[in-house]
């Protein structure tokens, strides 16, 4: 067990050095630009062929209301629970507050995620119904979070970063997702 802990610490230290290099080379800025430039409405999802590979995805919102925390909580959480939604991500107040005041004329990062089966995971967020046992956005049948105001984009782990080891790919997308979450402050989700 101690050997595993040492290896994980070593990997963490290596990542810190890589992260510094990636920051200096604008790697994260390029990913964010690519994600922003390639947004698709969730209504178009079935027309796209997204591979099931390792990657990061973002859901964006152009809100229908000038939300404050309380009204967003009402529309996302309270109405969701009243309608029987289970296992969906919660609002992170500090991240939401970062964007105040909210304007209906602007788009915001709503949720950020990672997956080793990118196409399937995005589809689950869009098409799963309220009582699906999988944790997710469950955008189907939501009142204020629809194809009218929700879009998404994704970034696939490029071949030059991919490893033959699933665990290394998972580590990379986890670290990249964490860094992007810190830069983009999505309204809902982890941390």
Short mmCIF file of N, CA and C in Angstrom, two decimals:
data_model
loop_
_atom_site.label_atom_id
_atom_site.label_comp_id
_atom_site.label_asym_id
_atom_site.label_seq_id
_atom_site.Cartn_x
_atom_site.Cartn_y
_atom_site.Cartn_z
N UNK A 1 0.83 -1.20 0.00
CA UNK A 1 0.00 0.00 0.00
C UNK A 1 0.87 1.26 0.00
N UNK A 2 1.94 1.23 0.76
CA UNK A 2 2.84 2.38 0.84
C UNK A 2 3.48 2.64 -0.53
N UNK A 3 3.80 1.56 -1.25
CA UNK A 3 4.39 1.70 -2.58
C UNK A 3 3.42 2.40 -3.53
N UNK A 4 2.14 2.04 -3.46
CA UNK A 4 1.12 2.67 -4.29
C UNK A 4 0.99 4.15 -3.95
N UNK A 5 0.98 4.46 -2.67
CA UNK A 5 0.90 5.87 -2.24
C UNK A 5 2.09 6.66 -2.78
N UNK A 6 3.27 6.07 -2.74
CA UNK A 6 4.47 6.74 -3.25
C UNK A 6 4.37 6.97 -4.76
N UNK A 7 3.86 5.98 -5.49
CA UNK A 7 3.70 6.13 -6.94
C UNK A 7 2.68 7.22 -7.27
N UNK A 8 1.59 7.26 -6.51
CA UNK A 8 0.58 8.30 -6.74
C UNK A 8 1.15 9.68 -6.45
N UNK A 9 1.94 9.80 -5.40
CA UNK A 9 2.56 11.08 -5.07
C UNK A 9 3.54 11.49 -6.16
N UNK A 10 4.29 10.52 -6.66
CA UNK A 10 5.23 10.78 -7.75
C UNK A 10 4.49 11.26 -9.00
N UNK A 11 3.40 10.60 -9.32
CA UNK A 11 2.58 10.99 -10.47
C UNK A 11 2.01 12.39 -10.27
N UNK A 12 1.58 12.69 -9.07
CA UNK A 12 1.05 14.02 -8.76
C UNK A 12 2.12 15.09 -8.96
N UNK A 13 3.33 14.81 -8.51
CA UNK A 13 4.43 15.77 -8.68
C UNK A 13 4.78 15.96 -10.15
N UNK A 14 4.77 14.87 -10.90
CA UNK A 14 5.03 14.97 -12.35
C UNK A 14 3.96 15.83 -13.00
N UNK A 15 2.69 15.61 -12.61
CA UNK A 15 1.60 16.40 -13.19
C UNK A 15 1.77 17.88 -12.89
N UNK A 16 2.19 18.23 -11.69
CA UNK A 16 2.38 19.65 -11.35
C UNK A 16 3.38 20.30 -12.30
N UNK A 17 4.45 19.59 -12.62
CA UNK A 17 5.44 20.13 -13.56
C UNK A 17 4.86 20.24 -14.98
N UNK A 18 4.12 19.22 -15.39
CA UNK A 18 3.48 19.25 -16.71
C UNK A 18 2.48 20.40 -16.78
N UNK A 19 1.72 20.58 -15.71
CA UNK A 19 0.70 21.63 -15.66
C UNK A 19 1.32 23.01 -15.85
N UNK A 20 2.46 23.24 -15.24
CA UNK A 20 3.16 24.53 -15.40
C UNK A 20 3.52 24.72 -16.87
N UNK A 21 4.06 23.69 -17.48
CA UNK A 21 4.44 23.77 -18.90
C UNK A 21 3.20 24.01 -19.78
N UNK A 22 2.12 23.30 -19.49
CA UNK A 22 0.89 23.46 -20.29
C UNK A 22 0.32 24.87 -20.15
N UNK A 23 0.38 25.41 -18.95
CA UNK A 23 -0.11 26.77 -18.72
C UNK A 23 0.73 27.76 -19.52
N UNK A 24 2.04 27.60 -19.49
CA UNK A 24 2.94 28.50 -20.22
C UNK A 24 2.75 28.39 -21.74
N UNK A 25 2.36 27.23 -22.21
CA UNK A 25 2.19 27.04 -23.65
C UNK A 25 0.76 27.35 -24.13
N UNK A 26 -0.06 27.87 -23.26
CA UNK A 26 -1.46 28.23 -23.58
C UNK A 26 -2.32 27.02 -23.95
N UNK A 27 -1.94 25.84 -23.50
CA UNK A 27 -2.68 24.62 -23.77
C UNK A 27 -4.13 24.73 -23.33
N UNK A 28 -4.36 25.21 -22.11
CA UNK A 28 -5.72 25.30 -21.58
C UNK A 28 -6.52 26.37 -22.30
N UNK A 29 -5.88 27.49 -22.65
CA UNK A 29 -6.57 28.54 -23.41
C UNK A 29 -7.01 28.02 -24.77
N UNK A 30 -6.17 27.20 -25.39
CA UNK A 30 -6.51 26.64 -26.70
C UNK A 30 -7.69 25.68 -26.59
N UNK A 31 -7.72 24.88 -25.54
CA UNK A 31 -8.85 23.96 -25.34
C UNK A 31 -10.13 24.77 -25.14
N UNK A 32 -10.07 25.80 -24.30
CA UNK A 32 -11.25 26.63 -24.04
C UNK A 32 -11.73 27.29 -25.32
N UNK A 33 -10.80 27.81 -26.12
CA UNK A 33 -11.18 28.45 -27.39
C UNK A 33 -11.86 27.43 -28.31
N UNK A 34 -11.27 26.26 -28.42
CA UNK A 34 -11.85 25.21 -29.28
C UNK A 34 -13.25 24.83 -28.79
N UNK A 35 -13.41 24.69 -27.48
CA UNK A 35 -14.72 24.35 -26.92
C UNK A 35 -15.74 25.45 -27.23
N UNK A 36 -15.34 26.70 -27.01
CA UNK A 36 -16.25 27.83 -27.27
C UNK A 36 -16.62 27.94 -28.75
N UNK A 37 -15.65 27.69 -29.62
CA UNK A 37 -15.88 27.82 -31.06
C UNK A 37 -16.74 26.70 -31.65
N UNK A 38 -16.83 25.58 -30.96
CA UNK A 38 -17.51 24.41 -31.51
C UNK A 38 -18.81 24.07 -30.80
N UNK A 39 -19.47 25.06 -30.26
CA UNK A 39 -20.74 24.80 -29.56
C UNK A 39 -21.82 24.35 -30.54
N UNK A 40 -22.61 23.40 -30.09
CA UNK A 40 -23.74 22.88 -30.86
C UNK A 40 -24.98 22.93 -29.97
N UNK A 41 -26.11 23.21 -30.55
CA UNK A 41 -27.34 23.15 -29.77
C UNK A 41 -27.63 21.70 -29.41
N UNK A 42 -28.23 21.46 -28.26
CA UNK A 42 -28.52 20.07 -27.89
C UNK A 42 -29.55 19.46 -28.82
N UNK A 43 -30.30 20.28 -29.54
CA UNK A 43 -31.27 19.76 -30.51
C UNK A 43 -30.57 19.04 -31.66
N UNK A 44 -29.33 19.42 -31.96
CA UNK A 44 -28.56 18.82 -33.06
C UNK A 44 -27.81 17.56 -32.65
N UNK A 45 -27.92 17.15 -31.41
CA UNK A 45 -27.07 16.06 -30.92
C UNK A 45 -27.15 14.81 -31.78
N UNK A 46 -28.34 14.39 -32.14
CA UNK A 46 -28.49 13.13 -32.89
C UNK A 46 -27.93 13.20 -34.30
N UNK A 47 -27.67 14.40 -34.79
CA UNK A 47 -27.12 14.55 -36.14
C UNK A 47 -25.59 14.48 -36.15
N UNK A 48 -24.99 14.47 -34.98
CA UNK A 48 -23.54 14.46 -34.87
C UNK A 48 -23.03 13.06 -34.58
N UNK A 49 -21.85 12.77 -35.06
CA UNK A 49 -21.21 11.51 -34.73
C UNK A 49 -20.06 11.81 -33.80
N UNK A 50 -20.29 11.60 -32.52
CA UNK A 50 -19.26 11.84 -31.52
C UNK A 50 -18.72 10.48 -31.12
N UNK A 51 -17.42 10.32 -31.24
CA UNK A 51 -16.83 9.02 -30.92
C UNK A 51 -16.84 8.77 -29.42
N UNK A 52 -16.78 7.51 -29.07
CA UNK A 52 -16.69 7.12 -27.67
C UNK A 52 -15.22 6.98 -27.30
N UNK A 53 -14.63 8.11 -26.99
CA UNK A 53 -13.23 8.17 -26.64
C UNK A 53 -13.08 9.03 -25.40
N UNK A 54 -11.86 9.15 -24.90
CA UNK A 54 -11.59 9.99 -23.73
C UNK A 54 -11.71 11.46 -24.11
N UNK A 55 -12.35 12.24 -23.25
CA UNK A 55 -12.45 13.66 -23.53
C UNK A 55 -13.19 14.44 -22.47
N UNK A 56 -13.33 15.72 -22.74
CA UNK A 56 -13.98 16.70 -21.87
C UNK A 56 -15.18 17.25 -22.63
N UNK A 57 -16.25 17.53 -21.91
CA UNK A 57 -17.42 18.16 -22.54
C UNK A 57 -17.93 19.28 -21.64
N UNK A 58 -18.58 20.24 -22.29
CA UNK A 58 -19.16 21.38 -21.57
C UNK A 58 -20.58 21.59 -22.05
N UNK A 59 -21.46 21.87 -21.11
CA UNK A 59 -22.81 22.33 -21.44
C UNK A 59 -22.86 23.81 -21.11
N UNK A 60 -23.42 24.59 -22.03
CA UNK A 60 -23.55 26.04 -21.88
C UNK A 60 -25.03 26.38 -21.74
N UNK A 61 -25.28 27.51 -21.10
CA UNK A 61 -26.66 27.99 -20.97
C UNK A 61 -26.72 29.45 -21.39
N UNK A 62 -27.75 29.78 -22.13
CA UNK A 62 -28.13 31.17 -22.38
C UNK A 62 -29.44 31.31 -21.61
N UNK A 63 -29.36 31.79 -20.37
CA UNK A 63 -30.52 31.71 -19.47
C UNK A 63 -31.75 32.44 -19.98
N UNK A 64 -32.89 31.87 -19.64
CA UNK A 64 -34.17 32.47 -19.99
C UNK A 64 -34.57 33.55 -18.99
N UNK A 65 -33.86 33.60 -17.88
CA UNK A 65 -34.14 34.57 -16.81
C UNK A 65 -32.83 35.20 -16.35
N UNK A 66 -32.93 36.38 -15.76
CA UNK A 66 -31.77 37.00 -15.11
C UNK A 66 -31.63 36.38 -13.73
N UNK A 67 -31.07 35.19 -13.68
CA UNK A 67 -31.02 34.42 -12.44
C UNK A 67 -30.23 35.09 -11.34
N UNK A 68 -30.72 34.89 -10.12
CA UNK A 68 -29.90 35.02 -8.93
C UNK A 68 -29.85 33.60 -8.36
N UNK A 69 -29.11 33.39 -7.29
CA UNK A 69 -28.94 32.03 -6.78
C UNK A 69 -30.27 31.39 -6.40
N UNK A 70 -31.11 32.16 -5.73
CA UNK A 70 -32.38 31.61 -5.25
C UNK A 70 -33.28 31.17 -6.41
N UNK A 71 -33.38 32.00 -7.45
CA UNK A 71 -34.26 31.63 -8.58
C UNK A 71 -33.68 30.47 -9.38
N UNK A 72 -32.36 30.39 -9.49
CA UNK A 72 -31.75 29.24 -10.16
C UNK A 72 -32.00 27.97 -9.35
N UNK A 73 -31.84 28.08 -8.06
CA UNK A 73 -32.09 26.93 -7.19
C UNK A 73 -33.54 26.46 -7.32
N UNK A 74 -34.46 27.41 -7.43
CA UNK A 74 -35.88 27.08 -7.62
C UNK A 74 -36.09 26.30 -8.92
N UNK A 75 -35.53 26.82 -10.01
CA UNK A 75 -35.76 26.20 -11.32
C UNK A 75 -35.00 24.89 -11.51
N UNK A 76 -33.81 24.79 -10.95
CA UNK A 76 -33.00 23.59 -11.16
C UNK A 76 -33.28 22.51 -10.11
N UNK A 77 -33.17 22.90 -8.86
CA UNK A 77 -33.24 21.90 -7.79
C UNK A 77 -34.66 21.63 -7.31
N UNK A 78 -35.35 22.68 -6.89
CA UNK A 78 -36.67 22.50 -6.27
C UNK A 78 -37.67 21.90 -7.27
N UNK A 79 -37.77 22.51 -8.44
CA UNK A 79 -38.70 21.98 -9.45
C UNK A 79 -38.25 20.58 -9.87
N UNK A 80 -36.94 20.38 -9.98
CA UNK A 80 -36.43 19.05 -10.31
C UNK A 80 -36.85 18.01 -9.30
N UNK A 81 -36.71 18.32 -8.02
CA UNK A 81 -37.11 17.37 -6.98
C UNK A 81 -38.62 17.16 -6.96
N UNK A 82 -39.36 18.25 -7.14
CA UNK A 82 -40.83 18.13 -7.16
C UNK A 82 -41.31 17.25 -8.31
N UNK A 83 -40.60 17.31 -9.43
CA UNK A 83 -40.98 16.50 -10.60
C UNK A 83 -40.42 15.08 -10.52
N UNK A 84 -39.65 14.79 -9.48
CA UNK A 84 -39.14 13.44 -9.30
C UNK A 84 -37.76 13.17 -9.89
N UNK A 85 -37.01 14.22 -10.20
CA UNK A 85 -35.65 14.01 -10.70
C UNK A 85 -34.78 13.45 -9.59
N UNK A 86 -33.94 12.48 -9.95
CA UNK A 86 -33.00 11.91 -8.99
C UNK A 86 -31.60 11.97 -9.58
N UNK A 87 -30.62 11.97 -8.71
CA UNK A 87 -29.20 11.89 -9.10
C UNK A 87 -28.82 12.90 -10.17
N UNK A 88 -28.92 14.18 -9.83
CA UNK A 88 -28.49 15.23 -10.75
C UNK A 88 -27.55 16.18 -10.00
N UNK A 89 -26.62 16.84 -10.71
CA UNK A 89 -25.63 17.70 -10.06
C UNK A 89 -26.27 18.93 -9.43
N UNK A 90 -25.63 19.39 -8.37
CA UNK A 90 -26.14 20.53 -7.62
C UNK A 90 -25.44 21.83 -8.03
N UNK A 91 -26.07 22.93 -7.70
CA UNK A 91 -25.51 24.25 -7.97
C UNK A 91 -24.37 24.50 -6.99
N UNK A 92 -23.29 25.08 -7.48
CA UNK A 92 -22.18 25.48 -6.62
C UNK A 92 -22.27 27.00 -6.50
N UNK A 93 -22.73 27.47 -5.35
CA UNK A 93 -23.04 28.89 -5.16
C UNK A 93 -21.85 29.79 -5.48
N UNK A 94 -20.67 29.44 -5.00
CA UNK A 94 -19.51 30.31 -5.23
C UNK A 94 -19.18 30.42 -6.72
N UNK A 95 -19.35 29.34 -7.45
CA UNK A 95 -19.08 29.39 -8.90
C UNK A 95 -20.16 30.19 -9.63
N UNK A 96 -21.41 29.98 -9.23
CA UNK A 96 -22.50 30.74 -9.84
C UNK A 96 -22.33 32.23 -9.54
N UNK A 97 -22.06 32.56 -8.28
CA UNK A 97 -21.92 33.96 -7.87
C UNK A 97 -20.80 34.67 -8.62
N UNK A 98 -19.79 33.93 -9.07
CA UNK A 98 -18.69 34.49 -9.83
C UNK A 98 -19.19 35.22 -11.08
N UNK A 99 -20.30 34.76 -11.64
CA UNK A 99 -20.81 35.30 -12.90
C UNK A 99 -21.85 36.41 -12.73
N UNK A 100 -22.24 36.70 -11.52
CA UNK A 100 -23.29 37.71 -11.30
C UNK A 100 -22.85 39.08 -11.77
N UNK A 101 -23.74 39.91 -12.28
CA UNK A 101 -25.14 39.63 -12.53
C UNK A 101 -25.32 38.81 -13.81
N UNK A 102 -26.29 37.93 -13.80
CA UNK A 102 -26.59 37.07 -14.94
C UNK A 102 -27.44 37.85 -15.94
N UNK A 103 -27.07 37.74 -17.21
CA UNK A 103 -27.80 38.44 -18.27
C UNK A 103 -28.33 37.42 -19.27
N UNK A 104 -29.56 37.60 -19.70
CA UNK A 104 -30.16 36.66 -20.66
C UNK A 104 -29.54 36.78 -22.05
N UNK A 105 -28.77 37.81 -22.28
CA UNK A 105 -28.15 38.00 -23.59
C UNK A 105 -26.80 37.28 -23.70
N UNK A 106 -26.32 36.67 -22.62
CA UNK A 106 -25.00 36.04 -22.63
C UNK A 106 -25.10 34.54 -22.40
N UNK A 107 -24.05 33.83 -22.83
CA UNK A 107 -23.93 32.39 -22.56
C UNK A 107 -22.96 32.18 -21.42
N UNK A 108 -23.23 31.14 -20.63
CA UNK A 108 -22.40 30.81 -19.48
C UNK A 108 -22.09 29.32 -19.49
N UNK A 109 -20.96 28.97 -18.90
CA UNK A 109 -20.63 27.55 -18.72
C UNK A 109 -21.53 27.03 -17.61
N UNK A 110 -22.36 26.06 -17.95
CA UNK A 110 -23.33 25.51 -17.01
C UNK A 110 -22.76 24.28 -16.29
N UNK A 111 -22.08 23.41 -17.04
CA UNK A 111 -21.59 22.15 -16.46
C UNK A 111 -20.38 21.69 -17.27
N UNK A 112 -19.43 21.09 -16.58
CA UNK A 112 -18.25 20.56 -17.24
C UNK A 112 -18.07 19.12 -16.79
N UNK A 113 -17.69 18.25 -17.69
CA UNK A 113 -17.50 16.85 -17.33
C UNK A 113 -16.43 16.19 -18.18
N UNK A 114 -16.13 14.96 -17.82
CA UNK A 114 -15.15 14.16 -18.54
C UNK A 114 -15.71 12.76 -18.73
N UNK A 115 -15.21 12.06 -19.71
CA UNK A 115 -15.68 10.69 -19.92
C UNK A 115 -14.70 9.93 -20.78
N UNK A 116 -14.69 8.62 -20.61
CA UNK A 116 -13.91 7.76 -21.50
C UNK A 116 -14.78 7.25 -22.64
N UNK A 117 -16.07 7.56 -22.58
CA UNK A 117 -17.01 7.26 -23.67
C UNK A 117 -17.79 8.54 -23.96
N UNK A 118 -17.10 9.49 -24.55
CA UNK A 118 -17.59 10.86 -24.72
C UNK A 118 -18.97 10.95 -25.37
N UNK A 119 -19.16 10.31 -26.51
CA UNK A 119 -20.44 10.38 -27.21
C UNK A 119 -21.59 9.86 -26.37
N UNK A 120 -21.40 8.71 -25.75
CA UNK A 120 -22.46 8.14 -24.91
C UNK A 120 -22.78 9.03 -23.72
N UNK A 121 -21.75 9.60 -23.11
CA UNK A 121 -21.99 10.41 -21.90
C UNK A 121 -22.75 11.68 -22.23
N UNK A 122 -22.40 12.35 -23.31
CA UNK A 122 -23.13 13.56 -23.70
C UNK A 122 -24.58 13.21 -23.98
N UNK A 123 -24.79 12.11 -24.70
CA UNK A 123 -26.15 11.66 -25.01
C UNK A 123 -26.95 11.41 -23.74
N UNK A 124 -26.33 10.78 -22.74
CA UNK A 124 -27.03 10.52 -21.48
C UNK A 124 -27.51 11.81 -20.83
N UNK A 125 -26.65 12.82 -20.80
CA UNK A 125 -27.04 14.10 -20.19
C UNK A 125 -28.24 14.71 -20.91
N UNK A 126 -28.31 14.56 -22.22
CA UNK A 126 -29.37 15.17 -23.02
C UNK A 126 -30.66 14.34 -23.01
N UNK A 127 -30.54 13.03 -23.08
CA UNK A 127 -31.73 12.20 -23.30
C UNK A 127 -32.26 11.46 -22.08
N UNK A 128 -31.47 11.36 -21.02
CA UNK A 128 -31.97 10.61 -19.86
C UNK A 128 -33.14 11.32 -19.22
N UNK A 129 -34.09 10.52 -18.82
CA UNK A 129 -35.27 11.05 -18.15
C UNK A 129 -35.00 11.21 -16.66
N UNK A 130 -35.92 11.86 -15.99
CA UNK A 130 -35.76 12.26 -14.59
C UNK A 130 -35.43 11.13 -13.63
N UNK A 131 -35.92 9.93 -13.91
CA UNK A 131 -35.72 8.84 -12.96
C UNK A 131 -34.62 7.87 -13.37
N UNK A 132 -33.81 8.23 -14.36
CA UNK A 132 -32.69 7.38 -14.75
C UNK A 132 -31.72 7.25 -13.58
N UNK A 133 -31.21 6.06 -13.36
CA UNK A 133 -30.36 5.83 -12.19
C UNK A 133 -28.95 6.39 -12.35
N UNK A 134 -28.57 6.74 -13.58
CA UNK A 134 -27.25 7.32 -13.82
C UNK A 134 -27.25 8.80 -13.42
N UNK A 135 -26.20 9.22 -12.72
CA UNK A 135 -26.03 10.62 -12.33
C UNK A 135 -25.86 11.46 -13.60
N UNK A 136 -26.59 12.56 -13.72
CA UNK A 136 -26.43 13.40 -14.90
C UNK A 136 -27.40 14.58 -14.91
N UNK A 137 -27.27 15.42 -15.94
CA UNK A 137 -28.10 16.62 -16.06
C UNK A 137 -29.56 16.30 -16.30
N UNK A 138 -29.83 15.24 -17.06
CA UNK A 138 -31.21 14.82 -17.36
C UNK A 138 -32.02 15.98 -17.95
N UNK A 139 -31.52 16.50 -19.05
CA UNK A 139 -32.13 17.68 -19.66
C UNK A 139 -33.48 17.39 -20.32
N UNK A 140 -33.75 16.14 -20.61
CA UNK A 140 -35.04 15.80 -21.22
C UNK A 140 -36.16 16.21 -20.27
N UNK A 141 -37.11 16.94 -20.77
CA UNK A 141 -38.31 17.36 -20.03
C UNK A 141 -38.07 18.43 -18.97
N UNK A 142 -36.88 19.02 -18.92
CA UNK A 142 -36.69 20.13 -17.97
C UNK A 142 -37.32 21.38 -18.56
N UNK A 143 -37.90 22.21 -17.71
CA UNK A 143 -38.65 23.37 -18.17
C UNK A 143 -37.77 24.52 -18.62
N UNK A 144 -36.75 24.87 -17.85
CA UNK A 144 -35.95 26.06 -18.13
C UNK A 144 -34.58 25.72 -18.72
N UNK A 145 -34.36 24.46 -19.07
CA UNK A 145 -33.06 24.01 -19.56
C UNK A 145 -33.32 23.11 -20.77
N UNK A 146 -33.51 23.74 -21.93
CA UNK A 146 -34.00 23.04 -23.12
C UNK A 146 -33.10 23.32 -24.33
N UNK A 147 -33.47 22.75 -25.46
CA UNK A 147 -32.71 23.00 -26.69
C UNK A 147 -32.79 24.47 -27.09
N UNK A 148 -33.74 25.19 -26.54
CA UNK A 148 -33.88 26.63 -26.82
C UNK A 148 -32.71 27.42 -26.23
N UNK A 149 -32.19 26.97 -25.10
CA UNK A 149 -31.17 27.78 -24.43
C UNK A 149 -29.94 26.99 -23.97
N UNK A 150 -29.86 25.70 -24.32
CA UNK A 150 -28.71 24.89 -23.91
C UNK A 150 -27.92 24.44 -25.14
N UNK A 151 -26.60 24.48 -25.00
CA UNK A 151 -25.73 23.98 -26.06
C UNK A 151 -24.60 23.19 -25.40
N UNK A 152 -23.80 22.54 -26.21
CA UNK A 152 -22.68 21.77 -25.67
C UNK A 152 -21.52 21.81 -26.65
N UNK A 153 -20.36 21.45 -26.15
CA UNK A 153 -19.19 21.24 -27.00
C UNK A 153 -18.33 20.18 -26.32
N UNK A 154 -17.37 19.68 -27.06
CA UNK A 154 -16.51 18.64 -26.50
C UNK A 154 -15.11 18.72 -27.08
N UNK A 155 -14.19 18.15 -26.36
CA UNK A 155 -12.78 18.09 -26.75
C UNK A 155 -12.30 16.67 -26.53
N UNK A 156 -11.76 16.06 -27.57
CA UNK A 156 -11.24 14.70 -27.46
C UNK A 156 -9.76 14.73 -27.11
N UNK A 157 -9.36 13.86 -26.22
CA UNK A 157 -7.95 13.71 -25.89
C UNK A 157 -7.20 13.37 -27.18
N UNK A 158 -6.25 14.23 -27.60
CA UNK A 158 -5.60 14.01 -28.90
C UNK A 158 -4.69 12.77 -28.88
N UNK A 159 -4.48 12.17 -30.05
CA UNK A 159 -3.68 10.95 -30.15
C UNK A 159 -2.29 11.08 -29.51
N UNK A 160 -1.69 12.27 -29.64
CA UNK A 160 -0.34 12.43 -29.09
C UNK A 160 -0.31 12.41 -27.56
N UNK A 161 -1.45 12.58 -26.92
CA UNK A 161 -1.51 12.50 -25.45
C UNK A 161 -2.04 11.16 -24.96
N UNK A 162 -2.64 10.39 -25.86
CA UNK A 162 -3.24 9.12 -25.45
C UNK A 162 -2.18 8.09 -25.12
N UNK A 163 -2.54 7.25 -24.18
CA UNK A 163 -1.68 6.16 -23.74
C UNK A 163 -2.40 4.84 -24.00
N UNK A 164 -1.64 3.77 -24.03
CA UNK A 164 -2.24 2.44 -24.12
C UNK A 164 -2.88 2.04 -22.80
N UNK A 165 -2.59 2.81 -21.76
CA UNK A 165 -3.11 2.50 -20.42
C UNK A 165 -4.31 3.38 -20.11
N UNK A 166 -5.44 2.75 -19.93
CA UNK A 166 -6.69 3.45 -19.63
C UNK A 166 -6.54 4.38 -18.42
N UNK A 167 -5.81 3.93 -17.41
CA UNK A 167 -5.65 4.71 -16.17
C UNK A 167 -4.92 6.03 -16.43
N UNK A 168 -3.96 6.01 -17.32
CA UNK A 168 -3.23 7.25 -17.64
C UNK A 168 -4.14 8.22 -18.38
N UNK A 169 -4.91 7.71 -19.33
CA UNK A 169 -5.87 8.57 -20.04
C UNK A 169 -6.88 9.16 -19.07
N UNK A 170 -7.38 8.35 -18.16
CA UNK A 170 -8.34 8.81 -17.16
C UNK A 170 -7.70 9.89 -16.27
N UNK A 171 -6.45 9.67 -15.88
CA UNK A 171 -5.74 10.65 -15.06
C UNK A 171 -5.63 11.98 -15.82
N UNK A 172 -5.25 11.92 -17.09
CA UNK A 172 -5.08 13.14 -17.88
C UNK A 172 -6.39 13.93 -18.01
N UNK A 173 -7.48 13.25 -18.38
CA UNK A 173 -8.72 14.00 -18.55
C UNK A 173 -9.26 14.50 -17.21
N UNK A 174 -8.98 13.77 -16.13
CA UNK A 174 -9.39 14.24 -14.80
C UNK A 174 -8.67 15.53 -14.45
N UNK A 175 -7.37 15.57 -14.70
CA UNK A 175 -6.58 16.76 -14.37
C UNK A 175 -6.95 17.94 -15.27
N UNK A 176 -7.17 17.68 -16.54
CA UNK A 176 -7.55 18.75 -17.47
C UNK A 176 -8.93 19.29 -17.11
N UNK A 177 -9.87 18.40 -16.80
CA UNK A 177 -11.21 18.83 -16.38
C UNK A 177 -11.14 19.71 -15.14
N UNK A 178 -10.35 19.29 -14.18
CA UNK A 178 -10.21 20.05 -12.92
C UNK A 178 -9.67 21.46 -13.21
N UNK A 179 -8.67 21.55 -14.06
CA UNK A 179 -8.08 22.84 -14.41
C UNK A 179 -9.10 23.73 -15.13
N UNK A 180 -9.83 23.15 -16.08
CA UNK A 180 -10.84 23.92 -16.81
C UNK A 180 -11.97 24.38 -15.89
N UNK A 181 -12.36 23.52 -14.96
CA UNK A 181 -13.41 23.89 -14.00
C UNK A 181 -12.97 25.12 -13.20
N UNK A 182 -11.72 25.14 -12.79
CA UNK A 182 -11.20 26.29 -12.04
C UNK A 182 -11.16 27.57 -12.86
N UNK A 183 -10.96 27.44 -14.16
CA UNK A 183 -10.90 28.62 -15.03
C UNK A 183 -12.28 29.09 -15.48
N UNK A 184 -13.23 28.16 -15.66
CA UNK A 184 -14.52 28.50 -16.27
C UNK A 184 -15.67 28.67 -15.28
N UNK A 185 -15.52 28.18 -14.07
CA UNK A 185 -16.55 28.32 -13.03
C UNK A 185 -17.95 27.92 -13.49
N UNK A 186 -18.14 26.64 -13.81
CA UNK A 186 -19.49 26.21 -14.20
C UNK A 186 -20.48 26.38 -13.05
N UNK A 187 -21.73 26.66 -13.40
CA UNK A 187 -22.77 26.92 -12.39
C UNK A 187 -23.04 25.70 -11.52
N UNK A 188 -23.00 24.53 -12.12
CA UNK A 188 -23.34 23.33 -11.35
C UNK A 188 -22.24 22.29 -11.51
N UNK A 189 -22.22 21.34 -10.58
CA UNK A 189 -21.28 20.23 -10.67
C UNK A 189 -20.37 20.13 -9.48
N UNK A 190 -19.38 19.27 -9.61
CA UNK A 190 -18.46 18.92 -8.53
C UNK A 190 -17.73 20.13 -7.95
N UNK A 191 -17.19 19.87 -6.78
CA UNK A 191 -16.28 20.77 -6.07
C UNK A 191 -16.94 22.07 -5.71
#
